[in-house]
DNA sequence: TGTCGTTTTTGATCTAGATCAAAAGAAACG
DNA sequence: CGTTTCTTTTGATCTAGATCAAAAACGACA
C-alpha cells in the first residue's frame, strides 16, 4: 500500500498538489456519513478506521506513516462512507482532493498504473484477512498479526487491535499472557 | 459484477475477441498453481471457486450465468493462483485471453472505466462478506445468503455453501431444519 | 426397480471464545 | 504527587458452533 513512497520524484510532483494537515490525538479525520473528499498520504502518526454495527465499533484498518488512507467505498464512488477515521497519535498527512487527483491522473505519468495496483493490493490484503478469519484460530490470527504489524502493539490500544482481529479484548489479553 | 451484460453493443464487440468454451459437470477450469490466462463471461451454468488450507477446501466464490469470473490475484499480476475453479453444471462461457483484453482496453470505448468499476465492485463485495463473518451469527449469515442468492441453494451442494458461509455443513443443515 | 455412491440430516458430546464482573495497572491532569 | 479516568488483566461461567459418528434420503445408472 505504500509503493508510491518508493518513487521520490512522483511524490514530489504530487506534493505540489497536496495540503499538509495536522491532527491531534483523538481527532476525527472523516466521519461516517461524510462523502470522502480526500486521499491522505500519512507523513507521521497513526490512524484507525472503524465502523459501527450492532452497537459495537469494529476496527477494520490501521494506517500509519508512509501509507495511504482513503475511503475506497466513498472516495471513488461519491457515496457517503460508513467508516470513521481517527488519529491515535499526533498525526500529519498530505491530503489530495478528488479534483486534484483527477488532474494528477491526467497529467502525471505512471499515475493510472499506480491506481490500478493500489486497488489490486487493497483487494489482496482484504482476501488475506478474510481467509485468516475463516481458517485460523484466534491465537493464530494474533501470531499472524504480530509477524506483520508487531510495531502497532505498542502504539494502539488493545481493544482496537482485538476488534481488528475479530475477537474480544479479554481473549486477546489471555492469548498474550499465555505466550509470556 | 455483471454490468457489462447491460451493454449489448459492448458485449457484441467483445465476443469477436472471445472463444466459446464448454465444460461438463465436475470439470476443472483452472487449477491452483496455474497462472490465470483467461477472463470468463459465463453464458450458462455455474462455477465454484475454492482453495485448500489446513487440509480443507474453502469455497470463496460462486459464479453463474451473466457473471464474470477471473482470478484477480493471478490474471492481473501474472502470479500463480491459489484458487481452483470447477464447473458444477454443464457450463458454457466466453473466454478472453489477457492479450485480447489488453487489445480491448486500448480499442474499445468505455472498457477502462468498466475495469475500474469491476475492481471496486469486487472489493465492495468482499468488504461485505468480511463484515458479515465478523459481526453476524451463522444463522444471520445464512439468512443474508438466502436473501441474496436463494437460487444457488438448489444448484449447489450444501457443503460448498456452508464453507462459503464459514460454517460446517452440519451447522447449516441444522439451521435449515430449524426454519422448516 | 434395486443397488451403490453421494449428499443431507440427526444425535451426542466437546471446546474455543464470548460474556459478565471485578481487580490491578497505567496514564492524564489538577 | 494524589486522585480520577482509561486500559489491561484475571476469574467464573455460559454458549454457538465444531467434531465425531451413524442413520436417512436422494440420485444415477445397470
Coordinates of N, CA and C (backbone and C1' of nucleotides) in Angstrom, one line a residue, chain A residues 25 137-138 167-168 170-171 174, chain C residues 16-21 27-28:
Chain A
X25 N -4.1 13.8 18.8 CA -4.6 12.5 19.2 C -6.1 12.6 19.5
X137 N -7.4 -19.9 14.0 CA -7.9 -19.7 15.4 C -7.5 -18.3 15.8
X138 N -8.1 -17.8 16.9 CA -7.8 -16.5 17.5 C -6.3 -16.4 17.7
X167 N -11.9 -10.6 17.6 CA -12.1 -11.3 18.9 C -12.3 -10.3 20.0
X168 N -12.6 -10.7 21.2 CA -12.8 -9.8 22.3 C -11.5 -9.5 22.9
X170 N -10.7 -9.4 26.0 CA -10.3 -10.4 27.0 C -9.6 -11.6 26.4
X171 N -10.1 -12.0 25.3 CA -9.5 -13.1 24.6 C -8.1 -12.8 24.2
X174 N -5.8 -12.7 27.1 CA -5.4 -14.1 27.6 C -4.4 -14.7 26.7
Chain C
dA16 P -10.2 -25.6 22.7 O5' -10.2 -24.3 21.7 C5' -10.8 -24.4 20.4 C4' -11.6 -23.2 20.1 C3' -10.9 -21.9 20.5 O3' -11.1 -21.0 19.4 C1' -12.9 -22.0 21.7
dG17 P -10.4 -19.6 19.3 O5' -11.5 -18.6 19.9 C5' -12.8 -18.6 19.4 C4' -13.7 -17.9 20.4 C3' -13.2 -16.6 21.0 O3' -14.3 -15.7 20.7 C1' -14.1 -18.0 22.6
dA18 P -14.4 -14.2 21.1 O5' -15.8 -14.1 21.9 C5' -16.9 -14.6 21.2 C4' -18.1 -14.5 22.1 C3' -18.3 -13.2 22.8 O3' -19.7 -12.9 22.7 C1' -18.0 -14.8 24.5
dT19 P -20.2 -11.5 23.2 O5' -20.5 -11.7 24.8 C5' -21.4 -12.7 25.1 C4' -21.5 -12.7 26.7 C3' -21.6 -11.3 27.3 O3' -22.7 -11.3 28.1 C1' -20.0 -12.7 28.4
dC20 P -23.3 -9.9 28.7 O5' -22.9 -10.0 30.3 C5' -23.1 -11.2 31.0 C4' -22.4 -11.1 32.3 C3' -22.4 -9.7 32.9 O3' -22.7 -9.9 34.3 C1' -20.3 -10.6 32.9
dA21 P -22.9 -8.6 35.3 O5' -21.6 -8.7 36.2 C5' -21.3 -9.9 36.8 C4' -19.9 -9.7 37.5 C3' -19.8 -8.2 38.1 O3' -19.2 -8.3 39.3 C1' -17.9 -8.8 36.7
dA27 P 1.9 3.9 30.8 O5' 0.9 5.1 30.6 C5' -0.4 4.8 30.2 C4' -1.3 6.1 30.4 C3' -0.5 7.4 30.2 O3' -1.3 8.2 29.4 C1' -1.7 7.4 32.3
dA28 P -1.0 9.6 28.9 O5' -2.1 10.5 29.7 C5' -3.4 10.6 29.3 C4' -4.2 11.5 30.3 C3' -3.6 12.9 30.3 O3' -4.8 13.8 30.3 C1' -3.5 12.1 32.5

